[in-house]
PDB file of C-alpha atoms in Angstrom:
ATOM      1  CA  UNK A 153     100.825 -68.838-110.584  1.00 97.00           C
ATOM      2  CA  UNK A 154      98.553 -65.696-109.146  1.00 98.00           C
ATOM      3  CA  UNK A 155      99.934 -62.461-108.888  1.00 98.00           C
ATOM      4  CA  UNK A 156      98.335 -60.593-105.175  1.00 98.00           C
ATOM      5  CA  UNK A 157      98.314 -56.979-104.464  1.00 98.00           C
ATOM      6  CA  UNK A 158     100.078 -56.318-101.624  1.00 98.00           C
ATOM      7  CA  UNK A 159      97.946 -53.685 -98.118  1.00 98.00           C
ATOM      8  CA  UNK A 160      99.247 -50.878 -98.678  1.00 98.00           C
ATOM      9  CA  UNK A 161     102.228 -50.408 -96.732  1.00 98.00           C
ATOM     10  CA  UNK A 162     102.003 -46.062 -96.842  1.00 98.00           C
ATOM     11  CA  UNK A 163      99.314 -43.331 -95.506  1.00 98.00           C
ATOM     12  CA  UNK A 164      98.108 -41.939 -98.318  1.00 98.00           C
ATOM     13  CA  UNK A 165      95.066 -39.614 -98.770  1.00 97.00           C
ATOM     14  CA  UNK A 166      91.937 -41.538 -99.090  1.00 97.00           C
ATOM     15  CA  UNK A 167      91.151 -40.393-102.442  1.00 98.00           C
ATOM     16  CA  UNK A 168      94.301 -41.791-103.603  1.00 98.00           C
ATOM     17  CA  UNK A 169      94.018 -44.805-101.932  1.00 98.00           C
ATOM     18  CA  UNK A 170      90.047 -44.974-103.415  1.00 98.00           C
ATOM     19  CA  UNK A 171      91.882 -44.275-106.747  1.00 98.00           C
ATOM     20  CA  UNK A 172      94.718 -47.833-106.399  1.00 98.00           C
ATOM     21  CA  UNK A 173      91.955 -49.505-105.825  1.00 98.00           C
ATOM     22  CA  UNK A 174      89.796 -49.190-108.804  1.00 97.00           C
ATOM     23  CA  UNK A 175      93.139 -49.234-111.073  1.00 97.00           C
ATOM     24  CA  UNK A 176      93.813 -52.583-110.053  1.00 98.00           C
ATOM     25  CA  UNK A 177      90.526 -53.572-110.033  1.00 98.00           C
ATOM     26  CA  UNK A 178      91.112 -53.377-113.618  1.00 97.00           C
ATOM     27  CA  UNK A 179      94.397 -55.260-113.469  1.00 97.00           C
ATOM     28  CA  UNK A 180      95.666 -58.990-113.679  1.00 98.00           C
ATOM     29  CA  UNK A 181      96.301 -59.750-109.819  1.00 98.00           C
ATOM     30  CA  UNK A 182      93.921 -61.853-108.612  1.00 98.00           C
ATOM     31  CA  UNK A 183      94.575 -61.186-105.113  1.00 98.00           C
ATOM     32  CA  UNK A 184      93.990 -58.715-103.027  1.00 98.00           C
ATOM     33  CA  UNK A 185      94.919 -57.785 -99.759  1.00 98.00           C
ATOM     34  CA  UNK A 186      93.236 -54.867 -97.582  1.00 98.00           C
ATOM     35  CA  UNK A 187      93.795 -52.702 -94.173  1.00 98.00           C
ATOM     36  CA  UNK A 188      96.092 -50.910 -92.331  1.00 98.00           C
ATOM     37  CA  UNK A 189      99.207 -53.047 -91.545  1.00 98.00           C
ATOM     38  CA  UNK A 190     101.727 -50.486 -89.885  1.00 98.00           C
ATOM     39  CA  UNK A 191      99.601 -47.867 -87.879  1.00 97.00           C
ATOM     40  CA  UNK A 192      96.237 -47.756 -85.972  1.00 96.00           C
ATOM     41  CA  UNK A 193      96.193 -43.887 -85.787  1.00 95.00           C
ATOM     42  CA  UNK A 194      96.500 -43.784 -89.680  1.00 96.00           C
ATOM     43  CA  UNK A 195      92.286 -44.135 -89.844  1.00 94.00           C
ATOM     44  CA  UNK A 196      91.710 -41.968 -92.839  1.00 97.00           C
ATOM     45  CA  UNK A 197      89.730 -45.504 -94.230  1.00 97.00           C
ATOM     46  CA  UNK A 198      87.298 -46.558 -91.567  1.00 96.00           C
ATOM     47  CA  UNK A 199      86.964 -50.666 -91.096  1.00 96.00           C
ATOM     48  CA  UNK A 200      82.977 -50.169 -93.144  1.00 96.00           C
ATOM     49  CA  UNK A 201      85.618 -48.836 -96.013  1.00 97.00           C
ATOM     50  CA  UNK A 202      87.226 -51.745 -95.946  1.00 98.00           C
ATOM     51  CA  UNK A 203      84.931 -54.109 -96.590  1.00 98.00           C
ATOM     52  CA  UNK A 204      83.638 -51.676 -99.086  1.00 98.00           C
ATOM     53  CA  UNK A 205      86.404 -51.891-101.110  1.00 98.00           C
ATOM     54  CA  UNK A 206      86.568 -55.651-100.589  1.00 98.00           C
ATOM     55  CA  UNK A 207      82.291 -56.100-101.695  1.00 98.00           C
ATOM     56  CA  UNK A 208      83.255 -53.486-105.041  1.00 98.00           C
ATOM     57  CA  UNK A 209      86.943 -55.983-105.968  1.00 98.00           C
ATOM     58  CA  UNK A 210      85.186 -58.630-105.530  1.00 98.00           C
ATOM     59  CA  UNK A 211      82.179 -57.367-107.781  1.00 98.00           C
ATOM     60  CA  UNK A 212      85.411 -57.462-109.924  1.00 98.00           C
ATOM     61  CA  UNK A 213      86.402 -61.347-109.840  1.00 98.00           C
ATOM     62  CA  UNK A 214      89.084 -60.654-106.870  1.00 98.00           C
ATOM     63  CA  UNK A 215      89.431 -62.728-104.414  1.00 98.00           C
ATOM     64  CA  UNK A 216      89.601 -59.888-101.492  1.00 98.00           C
ATOM     65  CA  UNK A 217      91.610 -60.814 -98.278  1.00 98.00           C
ATOM     66  CA  UNK A 218      91.662 -58.283 -95.146  1.00 98.00           C
ATOM     67  CA  UNK A 219      95.023 -58.024 -93.421  1.00 98.00           C
ATOM     68  CA  UNK A 220      95.802 -56.716 -89.807  1.00 98.00           C
ATOM     69  CA  UNK A 221      98.172 -54.512 -87.926  1.00 98.00           C
ATOM     70  CA  UNK A 222     101.720 -56.169 -86.947  1.00 98.00           C
ATOM     71  CA  UNK A 223     102.070 -54.229 -83.772  1.00 97.00           C
ATOM     72  CA  UNK A 224      99.929 -55.037 -81.327  1.00 96.00           C
ATOM     73  CA  UNK A 225     100.461 -52.224 -78.470  1.00 94.00           C
ATOM     74  CA  UNK A 226      96.832 -51.420 -77.072  1.00 94.00           C
ATOM     75  CA  UNK A 227      93.662 -52.540 -75.850  1.00 96.00           C
ATOM     76  CA  UNK A 228      92.074 -51.008 -77.943  1.00 96.00           C
ATOM     77  CA  UNK A 229      93.472 -52.456 -80.877  1.00 97.00           C
ATOM     78  CA  UNK A 230      92.807 -55.616 -79.782  1.00 97.00           C
ATOM     79  CA  UNK A 231      89.560 -54.488 -80.285  1.00 97.00           C
ATOM     80  CA  UNK A 232      89.018 -54.078 -83.342  1.00 97.00           C
ATOM     81  CA  UNK A 233      91.842 -56.973 -83.607  1.00 98.00           C
ATOM     82  CA  UNK A 234      88.927 -59.048 -82.321  1.00 97.00           C
ATOM     83  CA  UNK A 235      86.069 -57.492 -84.786  1.00 97.00           C
ATOM     84  CA  UNK A 236      88.834 -58.110 -87.457  1.00 98.00           C
ATOM     85  CA  UNK A 237      88.779 -61.467 -86.964  1.00 97.00           C
ATOM     86  CA  UNK A 238      85.084 -61.828 -86.174  1.00 96.00           C
ATOM     87  CA  UNK A 239      83.673 -60.507 -89.882  1.00 96.00           C
ATOM     88  CA  UNK A 240      82.265 -62.863 -91.684  1.00 96.00           C
ATOM     89  CA  UNK A 241      83.019 -61.468 -95.659  1.00 97.00           C
ATOM     90  CA  UNK A 242      86.774 -62.495 -96.083  1.00 98.00           C
ATOM     91  CA  UNK A 243      89.263 -64.274 -95.323  1.00 98.00           C
ATOM     92  CA  UNK A 244      91.944 -62.570 -93.260  1.00 98.00           C
ATOM     93  CA  UNK A 245      94.724 -62.559 -93.075  1.00 98.00           C
ATOM     94  CA  UNK A 246      96.951 -62.894 -89.634  1.00 98.00           C
ATOM     95  CA  UNK A 247      99.937 -60.593 -89.554  1.00 98.00           C
ATOM     96  CA  UNK A 248     101.004 -61.607 -85.867  1.00 97.00           C
ATOM     97  CA  UNK A 249     100.404 -64.855 -83.302  1.00 97.00           C
ATOM     98  CA  UNK A 250      97.493 -63.192 -81.894  1.00 97.00           C
ATOM     99  CA  UNK A 251      95.379 -62.744 -84.841  1.00 98.00           C
ATOM    100  CA  UNK A 252      96.499 -66.608 -85.771  1.00 98.00           C
ATOM    101  CA  UNK A 253      95.605 -67.337 -82.497  1.00 98.00           C
ATOM    102  CA  UNK A 254      91.987 -65.741 -82.771  1.00 98.00           C
ATOM    103  CA  UNK A 255      91.019 -67.052 -86.013  1.00 98.00           C
ATOM    104  CA  UNK A 256      91.968 -70.893 -84.617  1.00 98.00           C
ATOM    105  CA  UNK A 257      89.685 -70.083 -81.843  1.00 97.00           C
ATOM    106  CA  UNK A 258      86.635 -69.442 -84.105  1.00 96.00           C
ATOM    107  CA  UNK A 259      87.834 -72.058 -86.404  1.00 97.00           C
ATOM    108  CA  UNK A 260      88.539 -69.682 -89.231  1.00 97.00           C
ATOM    109  CA  UNK A 261      90.632 -70.393 -92.092  1.00 98.00           C
ATOM    110  CA  UNK A 262      93.413 -67.843 -92.547  1.00 98.00           C
ATOM    111  CA  UNK A 263      96.749 -66.783 -94.403  1.00 98.00           C
ATOM    112  CA  UNK A 264      99.972 -65.693 -92.407  1.00 98.00           C
ATOM    113  CA  UNK A 265     102.545 -62.493 -93.343  1.00 98.00           C
ATOM    114  CA  UNK A 266     105.386 -62.185 -94.549  1.00 97.00           C
ATOM    115  CA  UNK A 267     105.609 -60.614 -90.401  1.00 97.00           C
ATOM    116  CA  UNK A 268     104.780 -64.143 -89.062  1.00 97.00           C
ATOM    117  CA  UNK A 269     108.489 -66.341 -89.021  1.00 95.00           C
ATOM    118  CA  UNK A 270     108.161 -69.044 -90.327  1.00 97.00           C
ATOM    119  CA  UNK A 271     111.475 -70.898 -90.509  1.00 97.00           C
ATOM    120  CA  UNK A 272     110.916 -74.346 -90.719  1.00 97.00           C
ATOM    121  CA  UNK A 273     109.172 -77.571 -91.709  1.00 96.00           C
ATOM    122  CA  UNK A 274     107.634 -77.668 -88.151  1.00 97.00           C
ATOM    123  CA  UNK A 275     105.947 -73.534 -87.736  1.00 97.00           C
ATOM    124  CA  UNK A 276     103.966 -74.661 -91.103  1.00 97.00           C
ATOM    125  CA  UNK A 277     102.578 -77.759 -89.699  1.00 97.00           C
ATOM    126  CA  UNK A 278     101.522 -75.896 -86.731  1.00 98.00           C
ATOM    127  CA  UNK A 279     100.224 -73.810 -87.869  1.00 98.00           C
ATOM    128  CA  UNK A 280      98.476 -75.635 -91.076  1.00 98.00           C
ATOM    129  CA  UNK A 281      96.768 -77.727 -88.156  1.00 97.00           C
ATOM    130  CA  UNK A 282      95.306 -74.473 -86.443  1.00 98.00           C
ATOM    131  CA  UNK A 283      94.074 -73.475 -89.784  1.00 98.00           C
ATOM    132  CA  UNK A 284      96.220 -71.645 -92.300  1.00 98.00           C
ATOM    133  CA  UNK A 285      95.372 -72.479 -95.726  1.00 98.00           C
ATOM    134  CA  UNK A 286      98.184 -69.580 -97.420  1.00 98.00           C
ATOM    135  CA  UNK A 287     101.914 -68.077 -95.975  1.00 98.00           C
ATOM    136  CA  UNK A 288     104.077 -65.224 -97.016  1.00 98.00           C
ATOM    137  CA  UNK A 289     107.585 -66.495 -97.079  1.00 98.00           C
ATOM    138  CA  UNK A 290     109.639 -64.200 -94.735  1.00 98.00           C
ATOM    139  CA  UNK A 291     111.664 -61.375 -96.465  1.00 97.00           C
ATOM    140  CA  UNK A 292     114.466 -62.514 -95.635  1.00 96.00           C
ATOM    141  CA  UNK A 293     114.368 -66.135 -96.775  1.00 97.00           C
ATOM    142  CA  UNK A 294     115.595 -67.179-100.168  1.00 95.00           C
ATOM    143  CA  UNK A 295     115.525 -69.815-102.712  1.00 97.00           C
ATOM    144  CA  UNK A 296     117.808 -72.588-101.089  1.00 97.00           C
ATOM    145  CA  UNK A 297     115.634 -71.583 -97.858  1.00 97.00           C
ATOM    146  CA  UNK A 298     111.730 -72.111 -99.420  1.00 98.00           C
ATOM    147  CA  UNK A 299     113.200 -74.743-101.659  1.00 98.00           C
ATOM    148  CA  UNK A 300     113.494 -76.648 -98.674  1.00 97.00           C
ATOM    149  CA  UNK A 301     110.328 -75.263 -96.882  1.00 98.00           C
ATOM    150  CA  UNK A 302     108.313 -76.326-100.066  1.00 98.00           C
ATOM    151  CA  UNK A 303     109.504 -80.398 -99.672  1.00 97.00           C
ATOM    152  CA  UNK A 304     107.546 -80.458 -96.348  1.00 95.00           C
ATOM    153  CA  UNK A 305     104.686 -78.777 -97.468  1.00 97.00           C
ATOM    154  CA  UNK A 306     101.352 -79.360 -94.969  1.00 97.00           C
ATOM    155  CA  UNK A 307      99.392 -80.491 -98.271  1.00 96.00           C
ATOM    156  CA  UNK A 308      96.701 -78.261 -99.264  1.00 96.00           C
ATOM    157  CA  UNK A 309      98.572 -75.018 -98.243  1.00 98.00           C
ATOM    158  CA  UNK A 310      99.524 -72.363-100.680  1.00 98.00           C
ATOM    159  CA  UNK A 311     103.174 -70.938-100.703  1.00 98.00           C
ATOM    160  CA  UNK A 312     103.659 -66.627-101.794  1.00 98.00           C
ATOM    161  CA  UNK A 313     106.642 -65.368-102.117  1.00 98.00           C
ATOM    162  CA  UNK A 314     106.969 -61.067-101.439  1.00 98.00           C
ATOM    163  CA  UNK A 315     108.148 -60.437-105.267  1.00 98.00           C
ATOM    164  CA  UNK A 316     108.171 -56.855-105.636  1.00 98.00           C
ATOM    165  CA  UNK A 317     108.397 -53.923-103.096  1.00 98.00           C
ATOM    166  CA  UNK A 318     110.442 -52.409-100.749  1.00 98.00           C
ATOM    167  CA  UNK A 319     111.181 -55.056 -98.118  1.00 98.00           C
ATOM    168  CA  UNK A 320     109.772 -54.278 -94.424  1.00 98.00           C
ATOM    169  CA  UNK A 321     111.952 -55.280 -92.125  1.00 97.00           C
ATOM    170  CA  UNK A 322     111.546 -54.351 -89.083  1.00 96.00           C
ATOM    171  CA  UNK A 323     108.586 -53.281 -86.612  1.00 96.00           C
ATOM    172  CA  UNK A 324     108.846 -51.244 -83.422  1.00 95.00           C
ATOM    173  CA  UNK A 325     106.888 -49.814 -80.505  1.00 93.00           C
ATOM    174  CA  UNK A 326     108.517 -46.281 -81.687  1.00 94.00           C
ATOM    175  CA  UNK A 327     107.905 -44.349 -85.006  1.00 96.00           C
ATOM    176  CA  UNK A 328     110.998 -43.522 -86.304  1.00 94.00           C
ATOM    177  CA  UNK A 329     108.355 -41.508 -89.045  1.00 96.00           C
ATOM    178  CA  UNK A 330     108.023 -38.902 -86.121  1.00 96.00           C
ATOM    179  CA  UNK A 331     111.106 -39.015 -84.818  1.00 95.00           C
ATOM    180  CA  UNK A 332     112.931 -38.200 -87.381  1.00 95.00           C
ATOM    181  CA  UNK A 333     110.981 -34.757 -87.771  1.00 96.00           C
ATOM    182  CA  UNK A 334     111.539 -34.410 -84.208  1.00 96.00           C
ATOM    183  CA  UNK A 335     107.821 -34.970 -82.225  1.00 96.00           C
ATOM    184  CA  UNK A 336     107.152 -37.401 -80.471  1.00 95.00           C
ATOM    185  CA  UNK A 337     104.527 -40.664 -81.148  1.00 94.00           C
ATOM    186  CA  UNK A 338     101.493 -39.588 -79.429  1.00 93.00           C
ATOM    187  CA  UNK A 339     101.820 -36.500 -81.306  1.00 95.00           C
ATOM    188  CA  UNK A 340     103.161 -37.205 -84.562  1.00 96.00           C
ATOM    189  CA  UNK A 341     100.956 -34.642 -86.793  1.00 96.00           C
ATOM    190  CA  UNK A 342     100.484 -37.768 -89.261  1.00 96.00           C
ATOM    191  CA  UNK A 343     103.670 -36.781 -90.651  1.00 96.00           C
ATOM    192  CA  UNK A 344     103.521 -39.609 -92.629  1.00 96.00           C
ATOM    193  CA  UNK A 345     101.909 -37.946 -94.987  1.00 96.00           C
ATOM    194  CA  UNK A 346     104.354 -36.301 -96.358  1.00 97.00           C
ATOM    195  CA  UNK A 347     105.532 -38.910 -97.608  1.00 97.00           C
ATOM    196  CA  UNK A 348     103.637 -41.275 -99.621  1.00 97.00           C
ATOM    197  CA  UNK A 349     106.411 -44.233-100.190  1.00 98.00           C
ATOM    198  CA  UNK A 350     108.493 -43.652 -96.531  1.00 97.00           C
ATOM    199  CA  UNK A 351     110.488 -41.277 -95.782  1.00 97.00           C
ATOM    200  CA  UNK A 352     114.728 -41.674 -97.106  1.00 97.00           C
ATOM    201  CA  UNK A 353     117.578 -42.332 -94.586  1.00 96.00           C
ATOM    202  CA  UNK A 354     120.666 -42.623 -96.360  1.00 95.00           C
ATOM    203  CA  UNK A 355     123.854 -43.427 -94.729  1.00 94.00           C
ATOM    204  CA  UNK A 356     126.995 -40.366 -94.153  1.00 94.00           C
ATOM    205  CA  UNK A 357     128.114 -41.467 -97.460  1.00 95.00           C
ATOM    206  CA  UNK A 358     124.705 -40.844 -99.111  1.00 92.00           C
ATOM    207  CA  UNK A 359     124.157 -44.020-100.225  1.00 93.00           C
ATOM    208  CA  UNK A 360     120.419 -44.705-100.134  1.00 94.00           C
ATOM    209  CA  UNK A 361     120.315 -47.141 -96.772  1.00 95.00           C
ATOM    210  CA  UNK A 362     116.619 -47.670 -95.370  1.00 97.00           C
ATOM    211  CA  UNK A 363     113.059 -46.131 -95.727  1.00 98.00           C
ATOM    212  CA  UNK A 364     111.051 -45.007 -92.121  1.00 97.00           C
ATOM    213  CA  UNK A 365     107.730 -45.738 -92.758  1.00 98.00           C
ATOM    214  CA  UNK A 366     106.024 -44.588 -89.351  1.00 97.00           C
ATOM    215  CA  UNK A 367     106.827 -47.251 -87.020  1.00 97.00           C
ATOM    216  CA  UNK A 368     107.823 -50.052 -89.772  1.00 98.00           C
ATOM    217  CA  UNK A 369     111.663 -49.950 -91.356  1.00 98.00           C
ATOM    218  CA  UNK A 370     111.767 -50.793 -94.951  1.00 98.00           C
ATOM    219  CA  UNK A 371     114.124 -51.177 -97.993  1.00 98.00           C
ATOM    220  CA  UNK A 372     115.378 -48.480 -99.568  1.00 98.00           C
ATOM    221  CA  UNK A 373     115.835 -50.530-102.678  1.00 97.00           C
ATOM    222  CA  UNK A 374     112.587 -52.667-104.468  1.00 98.00           C
ATOM    223  CA  UNK A 375     113.166 -56.066-103.714  1.00 98.00           C
ATOM    224  CA  UNK A 376     112.159 -57.645-107.366  1.00 97.00           C
ATOM    225  CA  UNK A 377     112.171 -61.632-108.406  1.00 98.00           C
ATOM    226  CA  UNK A 378     110.662 -60.085-111.915  1.00 97.00           C
ATOM    227  CA  UNK A 379     113.859 -62.593-113.566  1.00 96.00           C
ATOM    228  CA  UNK A 380     112.877 -65.573-110.941  1.00 97.00           C
ATOM    229  CA  UNK A 381     108.959 -65.530-111.943  1.00 97.00           C
ATOM    230  CA  UNK A 382     109.943 -69.287-113.689  1.00 96.00           C
ATOM    231  CA  UNK A 383     112.282 -70.283-110.550  1.00 97.00           C
ATOM    232  CA  UNK A 384     109.290 -69.760-108.353  1.00 98.00           C
ATOM    233  CA  UNK A 385     107.091 -71.548-110.165  1.00 97.00           C
ATOM    234  CA  UNK A 386     109.203 -75.110-110.940  1.00 97.00           C
ATOM    235  CA  UNK A 387     109.428 -74.306-106.420  1.00 98.00           C
ATOM    236  CA  UNK A 388     105.817 -74.333-106.412  1.00 98.00           C
ATOM    237  CA  UNK A 389     104.858 -70.938-105.189  1.00 98.00           C
ATOM    238  CA  UNK A 390     101.196 -70.467-105.541  1.00 98.00           C
ATOM    239  CA  UNK A 391     101.690 -66.508-105.391  1.00 98.00           C
ATOM    240  CA  UNK A 392     103.656 -63.985-106.131  1.00 98.00           C
ATOM    241  CA  UNK A 393     102.689 -60.615-103.700  1.00 98.00           C
ATOM    242  CA  UNK A 394     103.743 -56.575-105.108  1.00 98.00           C
ATOM    243  CA  UNK A 395     103.950 -54.295-102.647  1.00 98.00           C
ATOM    244  CA  UNK A 396     102.116 -51.484-103.541  1.00 98.00           C
ATOM    245  CA  UNK A 397     104.426 -48.056-104.222  1.00 98.00           C
ATOM    246  CA  UNK A 398     102.537 -44.875-105.429  1.00 97.00           C
ATOM    247  CA  UNK A 399     103.360 -44.735-108.355  1.00 97.00           C
ATOM    248  CA  UNK A 400     103.446 -47.529-110.994  1.00 98.00           C
ATOM    249  CA  UNK A 401     102.088 -49.966-109.638  1.00 98.00           C
ATOM    250  CA  UNK A 402      99.000 -51.547-112.730  1.00 98.00           C
ATOM    251  CA  UNK A 403     101.986 -51.149-114.908  1.00 98.00           C
ATOM    252  CA  UNK A 404     104.418 -53.575-112.912  1.00 98.00           C
ATOM    253  CA  UNK A 405     101.067 -55.913-112.201  1.00 98.00           C
ATOM    254  CA  UNK A 406     100.880 -55.615-116.129  1.00 98.00           C
ATOM    255  CA  UNK A 407     105.400 -57.004-116.477  1.00 98.00           C
ATOM    256  CA  UNK A 408     104.567 -59.647-113.631  1.00 98.00           C
ATOM    257  CA  UNK A 409     101.921 -60.641-115.679  1.00 98.00           C
ATOM    258  CA  UNK A 410     103.196 -60.754-118.564  1.00 98.00           C
ATOM    259  CA  UNK A 411     105.847 -63.040-117.765  1.00 98.00           C
ATOM    260  CA  UNK A 412     103.810 -65.344-116.074  1.00 97.00           C
ATOM    261  CA  UNK A 413     102.488 -65.115-119.215  1.00 96.00           C
ATOM    262  CA  UNK A 414     105.079 -65.627-121.980  1.00 96.00           C
ATOM    263  CA  UNK A 415     108.595 -65.763-119.798  1.00 96.00           C
ATOM    264  CA  UNK A 416     111.179 -63.464-118.538  1.00 96.00           C
ATOM    265  CA  UNK A 417     113.314 -60.653-121.137  1.00 96.00           C
ATOM    266  CA  UNK A 418     116.086 -58.475-119.927  1.00 94.00           C
ATOM    267  CA  UNK A 419     114.026 -55.780-121.675  1.00 96.00           C
ATOM    268  CA  UNK A 420     111.054 -56.439-119.294  1.00 96.00           C
ATOM    269  CA  UNK A 421     113.494 -56.583-116.138  1.00 95.00           C
ATOM    270  CA  UNK A 422     114.713 -53.502-117.622  1.00 96.00           C
ATOM    271  CA  UNK A 423     111.620 -51.781-117.616  1.00 97.00           C
ATOM    272  CA  UNK A 424     110.703 -52.448-114.343  1.00 97.00           C
ATOM    273  CA  UNK A 425     114.181 -51.397-112.987  1.00 94.00           C
ATOM    274  CA  UNK A 426     113.253 -48.028-114.193  1.00 96.00           C
ATOM    275  CA  UNK A 427     109.686 -47.965-112.869  1.00 97.00           C
ATOM    276  CA  UNK A 428     111.364 -47.929-108.901  1.00 96.00           C
ATOM    277  CA  UNK A 429     112.454 -45.187-106.706  1.00 93.00           C
ATOM    278  CA  UNK A 430     115.472 -45.928-106.008  1.00 95.00           C
ATOM    279  CA  UNK A 431     117.070 -49.173-107.272  1.00 94.00           C
ATOM    280  CA  UNK A 432     116.343 -52.720-107.360  1.00 95.00           C
ATOM    281  CA  UNK A 433     117.718 -55.671-104.903  1.00 96.00           C
ATOM    282  CA  UNK A 434     117.310 -59.262-104.485  1.00 96.00           C
ATOM    283  CA  UNK A 435     120.340 -60.697-102.593  1.00 95.00           C
ATOM    284  CA  UNK A 436     118.030 -62.136 -99.507  1.00 96.00           C
ATOM    285  CA  UNK A 437     116.505 -63.685-103.000  1.00 96.00           C
ATOM    286  CA  UNK A 438     119.755 -65.630-104.131  1.00 94.00           C
ATOM    287  CA  UNK A 439     121.324 -65.941 -99.974  1.00 91.00           C
ATOM    288  CA  UNK A 440     123.331 -62.597-100.733  1.00 92.00           C
ATOM    289  CA  UNK A 441     123.181 -59.656 -99.019  1.00 91.00           C
ATOM    290  CA  UNK A 442     119.617 -57.863 -99.131  1.00 92.00           C
ATOM    291  CA  UNK A 443     120.773 -55.113-100.880  1.00 91.00           C
ATOM    292  CA  UNK A 444     122.500 -56.716-103.522  1.00 92.00           C
ATOM    293  CA  UNK A 445     120.527 -57.948-107.103  1.00 91.00           C
ATOM    294  CA  UNK A 446     121.788 -60.490-109.184  1.00 85.00           C
ATOM    295  CA  UNK A 447     120.420 -61.365-112.672  1.00 71.00           C
ATOM    296  CA  UNK A 448     119.518 -64.770-113.651  1.00 58.00           C
TER     297      UNK A 448
END
């Protein structure tokens, strides 16, 4: 079972992104996803920068995948998506059906991200027929759903599971980060840069509830499946995805690597929970409310 680093969901300074991937190059994750998946206005790295990073990571032994934008809203974004799908350097992760269509028309093999709603074996078979060779289980599905889908998985298709990070719950045409600063989306002043791990939204009772990340809404708690690695392996998961956060990601990768190599211990689980901003959850995985946390 391999480890992957998902695309950075936040708007970090250019140098922070470059430094992050230099650390990842030395880590145990075999697969690295690159690119902007949330907002096309985040342009501190351009397409050539992502390609350059991809080549550096490939030289370090990583399998590099370029991720597409999740919500296409303008003709300019569709044009950028076409160029992404036409490049021949790296595999593409399709995060919406427009990318799936472009890649299928071009005869390119591709990965589908967690925002592509694959809920049954018919969807798996349909997309496999269009060129999908790896899919990411939607984050709201759990172990029971995974077992059912794996039983009907087409031959040659790999399964990836979102194993760590704040859950990507929804995408909207409205920018909630800008709205929270009383700014319009078209004049947002790039307020996302002020929130390295998104902007926390709490309930009136003060309970952490959601995180605003531009047009993306995330869970406030960080999903973790460290104590379920053996179970996921038994269900035939091929890849475990770790979503970046602004600190401790290399150490989190190392914890997952230790568990897949030597097995889970309570001490490793406790250390992981100490490395997340507001605490851990895994409810969706075990058929409970998403913000719940149950141990193995």
